[in-house]
C-alpha atoms as a printed R data frame, in Angstrom:
    type eleno elety resid chain resno       x       y      z
1   ATOM     1    CA   MET     A     1   0.000   0.000  0.000
2   ATOM     2    CA   LYS     A     2   1.233   3.463 -0.865
3   ATOM     3    CA   ARG     A     3   0.727   6.662  1.109
4   ATOM     4    CA   ASN     A     4  -1.842   8.077 -1.345
5   ATOM     5    CA   GLU     A     5  -3.845   4.823 -1.161
6   ATOM     6    CA   LEU     A     6  -3.749   5.067  2.636
7   ATOM     7    CA   ASN     A     7  -5.020   8.650  2.513
8   ATOM     8    CA   ASP     A     8  -7.847   7.632  0.179
9   ATOM     9    CA   LEU     A     9  -8.813   4.782  2.496
10  ATOM    10    CA   LEU     A    10  -8.844   7.119  5.493
11  ATOM    11    CA   GLU     A    11 -11.213   9.461  3.641
12  ATOM    12    CA   ARG     A    12 -13.622   6.583  2.985
13  ATOM    13    CA   SER     A    13 -13.190   4.927  6.384
14  ATOM    14    CA   PRO     A    14 -11.904   7.391  9.014
15  ATOM    15    CA   VAL     A    15 -12.364   5.101 12.043
16  ATOM    16    CA   ILE     A    16  -9.460   2.733 12.682
17  ATOM    17    CA   ALA     A    17  -9.946  -0.394 14.794
18  ATOM    18    CA   ALA     A    18  -7.160  -0.349 17.403
19  ATOM    19    CA   VAL     A    19  -7.238  -3.802 18.973
20  ATOM    20    CA   SER     A    20  -5.508  -6.448 21.026
21  ATOM    21    CA   GLU     A    21  -6.240 -10.163 20.749
22  ATOM    22    CA   ASN     A    22  -9.503 -10.000 22.704
23  ATOM    23    CA   LYS     A    23 -11.188  -7.809 20.072
24  ATOM    24    CA   TRP     A    24  -9.483  -9.101 16.943
25  ATOM    25    CA   ASP     A    25 -12.483 -10.971 15.512
26  ATOM    26    CA   ALA     A    26 -14.782  -8.003 16.109
27  ATOM    27    CA   ALA     A    27 -12.349  -5.717 14.258
28  ATOM    28    CA   ILE     A    28 -12.133  -8.090 11.300
29  ATOM    29    CA   SER     A    29 -15.930  -8.167 10.937
30  ATOM    30    CA   SER     A    30 -16.395  -4.432 11.576
31  ATOM    31    CA   PRO     A    31 -16.710  -1.761  8.880
32  ATOM    32    CA   ALA     A    32 -13.408  -0.189 10.022
33  ATOM    33    CA   GLY     A    33 -11.097  -0.053  7.014
34  ATOM    34    CA   ILE     A    34  -7.759  -0.263  8.851
35  ATOM    35    CA   ILE     A    35  -6.564  -2.256 11.859
36  ATOM    36    CA   PHE     A    36  -3.959  -1.167 14.380
37  ATOM    37    CA   TYR     A    37  -2.730  -4.431 15.947
38  ATOM    38    CA   LEU     A    38  -1.698  -3.253 19.396
39  ATOM    39    CA   GLN     A    39  -0.405  -6.381 21.082
40  ATOM    40    CA   GLY     A    40   0.655  -8.818 18.445
41  ATOM    41    CA   ASN     A    41   3.342 -11.340 19.095
42  ATOM    42    CA   LEU     A    42   5.869 -13.462 17.321
43  ATOM    43    CA   LEU     A    43   3.503 -16.442 17.202
44  ATOM    44    CA   THR     A    44   0.307 -14.741 16.008
45  ATOM    45    CA   LEU     A    45   1.537 -11.965 13.759
46  ATOM    46    CA   LYS     A    46   1.653 -13.715 10.380
47  ATOM    47    CA   ASP     A    47  -1.803 -15.309 10.809
48  ATOM    48    CA   ARG     A    48  -3.382 -12.063 11.992
49  ATOM    49    CA   ILE     A    49  -1.956 -10.118  9.069
50  ATOM    50    CA   LYS     A    50  -3.303 -12.742  6.641
51  ATOM    51    CA   GLN     A    51  -6.754 -12.587  8.287
52  ATOM    52    CA   SER     A    52  -6.741  -8.821  8.024
53  ATOM    53    CA   HIS     A    53  -5.718  -8.867  4.375
54  ATOM    54    CA   ASP     A    54  -8.297 -11.566  3.606
55  ATOM    55    CA   ALA     A    55 -10.880  -9.144  5.030
56  ATOM    56    CA   GLY     A    56  -9.512  -6.383  2.780
57  ATOM    57    CA   LYS     A    57  -8.026  -4.403  5.652
58  ATOM    58    CA   PRO     A    58  -4.462  -3.127  5.904
59  ATOM    59    CA   VAL     A    59  -2.846  -3.770  9.260
60  ATOM    60    CA   PHE     A    60  -0.331  -1.702 11.197
61  ATOM    61    CA   VAL     A    61   1.638  -3.454 13.946
62  ATOM    62    CA   HIS     A    62   2.379  -1.522 17.123
63  ATOM    63    CA   ILE     A    63   6.013  -2.548 17.237
64  ATOM    64    CA   ASP     A    64   6.580  -1.047 20.698
65  ATOM    65    CA   LEU     A    65   4.011  -3.437 22.207
66  ATOM    66    CA   ALA     A    66   4.633  -6.570 20.101
67  ATOM    67    CA   ASP     A    67   5.795  -9.475 22.269
68  ATOM    68    CA   GLY     A    68   8.860 -11.389 21.159
69  ATOM    69    CA   ILE     A    69   9.701  -8.962 18.353
70  ATOM    70    CA   THR     A    70  12.705  -6.741 18.843
71  ATOM    71    CA   ARG     A    71  12.397  -3.008 18.335
72  ATOM    72    CA   ASP     A    72  15.204  -2.794 15.819
73  ATOM    73    CA   LYS     A    73  15.986  -3.487 12.161
74  ATOM    74    CA   THR     A    74  15.684  -7.257 12.640
75  ATOM    75    CA   GLY     A    75  12.278  -6.936 14.276
76  ATOM    76    CA   LEU     A    76  11.052  -4.606 11.547
77  ATOM    77    CA   THR     A    77  12.346  -7.010  8.899
78  ATOM    78    CA   PHE     A    78  10.314  -9.781 10.521
79  ATOM    79    CA   VAL     A    79   7.171  -7.597 10.596
80  ATOM    80    CA   ALA     A    80   7.658  -6.681  6.929
81  ATOM    81    CA   LYS     A    81   8.196 -10.329  5.914
82  ATOM    82    CA   CYS     A    82   4.970 -11.252  7.725
83  ATOM    83    CA   GLY     A    83   3.207  -8.878  5.333
84  ATOM    84    CA   ALA     A    84   2.298  -5.942  7.595
85  ATOM    85    CA   ASP     A    85   1.357  -2.771  5.773
86  ATOM    86    CA   GLY     A    86   2.980  -0.590  8.380
87  ATOM    87    CA   ILE     A    87   3.973   0.006 11.964
88  ATOM    88    CA   LEU     A    88   3.008   2.252 14.852
89  ATOM    89    CA   THR     A    89   5.710   3.446 17.204
90  ATOM    90    CA   THR     A    90   6.754   6.257 19.497
91  ATOM    91    CA   HIS     A    91  10.393   5.793 18.412
92  ATOM    92    CA   GLY     A    92  11.574   8.003 15.565
93  ATOM    93    CA   ASN     A    93  14.554   5.801 14.723
94  ATOM    94    CA   LEU     A    94  12.149   2.959 13.868
95  ATOM    95    CA   ILE     A    95  10.196   5.227 11.498
96  ATOM    96    CA   LYS     A    96  13.283   5.793  9.383
97  ATOM    97    CA   ILE     A    97  14.171   2.090  9.262
98  ATOM    98    CA   ALA     A    98  10.576   1.109  8.444
99  ATOM    99    CA   HIS     A    99  10.494   3.588  5.555
100 ATOM   100    CA   GLU     A   100  13.659   2.036  4.137
101 ATOM   101    CA   MET     A   101  11.820  -1.317  4.138
102 ATOM   102    CA   GLY     A   102   8.787   0.102  2.363
103 ATOM   103    CA   LEU     A   103   6.506  -0.020  5.398
104 ATOM   104    CA   LEU     A   104   4.021   2.764  6.070
105 ATOM   105    CA   THR     A   105   4.510   4.456  9.414
106 ATOM   106    CA   VAL     A   106   2.447   6.015 12.168
107 ATOM   107    CA   GLN     A   107   4.305   7.904 14.862
108 ATOM   108    CA   ARG     A   108   2.393   8.063 18.109
109 ATOM   109    CA   PHE     A   109   2.779  11.143 20.287
110 ATOM   110    CA   PHE     A   110   1.466  11.733 23.780
111 ATOM   111    CA   ALA     A   111   0.412  15.372 24.138
112 ATOM   112    CA   LEU     A   112   0.985  15.812 27.848
113 ATOM   113    CA   ASP     A   113   1.789  19.493 28.063
114 ATOM   114    CA   SER     A   114   2.496  22.594 25.980
115 ATOM   115    CA   LYS     A   115   6.217  21.891 25.613
116 ATOM   116    CA   GLY     A   116   5.484  18.367 24.399
117 ATOM   117    CA   VAL     A   117   3.071  19.705 21.811
118 ATOM   118    CA   GLU     A   118   5.676  22.169 20.571
119 ATOM   119    CA   ASN     A   119   8.086  19.271 20.069
120 ATOM   120    CA   ILE     A   120   5.614  17.206 18.030
121 ATOM   121    CA   GLU     A   121   5.905  19.405 14.948
122 ATOM   122    CA   ASP     A   122   9.707  19.490 15.075
123 ATOM   123    CA   ILE     A   123   9.999  15.737 15.528
124 ATOM   124    CA   ALA     A   124   7.372  14.875 12.921
125 ATOM   125    CA   THR     A   125   8.970  17.216 10.392
126 ATOM   126    CA   SER     A   126  12.439  15.778 10.874
127 ATOM   127    CA   ILE     A   127  11.334  12.121 10.841
128 ATOM   128    CA   SER     A   128   8.466  12.342  8.298
129 ATOM   129    CA   PRO     A   129   6.151   9.512  9.322
130 ATOM   130    CA   ASP     A   130   3.239   8.838  6.976
131 ATOM   131    CA   LEU     A   131   0.762   9.655  9.750
132 ATOM   132    CA   ILE     A   132   0.958  10.931 13.292
133 ATOM   133    CA   GLU     A   133  -1.342   9.865 16.095
134 ATOM   134    CA   ILE     A   134  -1.853  12.331 18.923
135 ATOM   135    CA   MET     A   135  -3.011  10.979 22.257
136 ATOM   136    CA   PRO     A   136  -5.137  11.463 24.220
137 ATOM   137    CA   GLY     A   137  -7.866  12.254 21.744
138 ATOM   138    CA   ILE     A   138 -10.369  13.351 24.375
139 ATOM   139    CA   ALA     A   139  -9.128  14.482 27.772
140 ATOM   140    CA   GLN     A   140 -12.566  15.710 28.898
141 ATOM   141    CA   LYS     A   141 -13.822  12.132 28.967
142 ATOM   142    CA   ILE     A   142 -11.044  11.200 31.373
143 ATOM   143    CA   VAL     A   143 -11.737  14.197 33.613
144 ATOM   144    CA   LYS     A   144 -15.425  13.275 33.697
145 ATOM   145    CA   ARG     A   145 -14.635   9.656 34.565
146 ATOM   146    CA   PHE     A   146 -12.622  10.522 37.659
147 ATOM   147    CA   SER     A   147 -14.333  13.718 38.824
148 ATOM   148    CA   GLY     A   148 -17.104  11.954 40.760
149 ATOM   149    CA   GLY     A   149 -14.710  10.280 43.167
150 ATOM   150    CA   ARG     A   150 -13.545  11.347 46.589
151 ATOM   151    CA   ILE     A   151 -10.298  12.866 45.260
152 ATOM   152    CA   PRO     A   152 -10.721  16.176 43.392
153 ATOM   153    CA   VAL     A   153  -9.442  16.244 39.806
154 ATOM   154    CA   ILE     A   154  -7.263  19.007 38.399
155 ATOM   155    CA   ALA     A   155  -7.271  19.237 34.591
156 ATOM   156    CA   GLY     A   156  -3.830  20.231 33.364
157 ATOM   157    CA   GLY     A   157  -1.873  20.414 30.154
158 ATOM   158    CA   LEU     A   158  -2.677  22.141 26.881
159 ATOM   159    CA   ILE     A   159  -5.312  24.448 28.370
160 ATOM   160    CA   GLU     A   160  -4.925  27.737 26.513
161 ATOM   161    CA   THR     A   161  -8.351  29.369 26.234
162 ATOM   162    CA   LYS     A   162 -11.195  30.423 28.500
163 ATOM   163    CA   SER     A   163 -13.508  27.958 26.748
164 ATOM   164    CA   GLU     A   164 -11.095  25.101 27.493
165 ATOM   165    CA   VAL     A   165 -11.110  26.115 31.168
166 ATOM   166    CA   THR     A   166 -14.902  26.233 31.143
167 ATOM   167    CA   GLN     A   167 -15.127  22.881 29.395
168 ATOM   168    CA   ALA     A   168 -12.785  21.185 31.878
169 ATOM   169    CA   LEU     A   169 -14.706  22.610 34.829
170 ATOM   170    CA   SER     A   170 -18.053  21.636 33.310
171 ATOM   171    CA   CYS     A   171 -16.761  18.065 32.972
172 ATOM   172    CA   GLY     A   172 -16.239  17.957 36.715
173 ATOM   173    CA   ALA     A   173 -12.689  19.176 37.263
174 ATOM   174    CA   ALA     A   174 -12.277  20.928 40.588
175 ATOM   175    CA   ALA     A   175  -9.608  23.167 39.101
176 ATOM   176    CA   VAL     A   176  -7.449  23.738 36.046
177 ATOM   177    CA   SER     A   177  -3.690  24.186 35.934
178 ATOM   178    CA   THR     A   178  -2.213  26.139 33.048
179 ATOM   179    CA   GLY     A   179   0.958  27.883 32.001
180 ATOM   180    CA   CYS     A   180  -1.091  30.442 30.040
181 ATOM   181    CA   GLU     A   181  -0.736  33.658 32.048
182 ATOM   182    CA   ASP     A   182  -3.892  35.301 30.649
183 ATOM   183    CA   LEU     A   183  -5.981  32.502 32.111
184 ATOM   184    CA   TRP     A   184  -4.634  33.110 35.607
185 ATOM   185    CA   TYR     A   185  -6.844  36.206 35.746
186 ATOM   186    CA   LEU     A   186 -10.179  34.489 35.076
């Protein structure tokens, strides 16, 4: 699969099934057009990739979480020989190696704070993955989940506007921490 084919597929099917073994069968039978195989292993990888391809779905292996597969050139060679369409990783050095092997790449970033977000663009530009995945996708859901407990929740990281403060508080946060000086005066 080429990058332009991947982009076309994402336009037609923008929801990706990100699964471990326990939800594999459900992902195969779902309408999701792409599978992120989060916890593959040396023993299951080739069969899972074949199942995915038989269902007409490209599969990306999360190399950082794959059991028994090294996170180096040898491990990536194994993943490529098993027929994976691409990899997911947080490690930029693996992106470059995977590209050399013709694998598509997704670099996963965790947006934890403003400085981390600033670094995402620099890293992504220098490494050039085919796609980037930014996590978490929805912090408000997490705030809401924990806000009803006996320990107050403070929402922090990436809060830069009054509406983001309001949204965090409306989801149940007891407070918001921010490095944005203008918001300190609300």
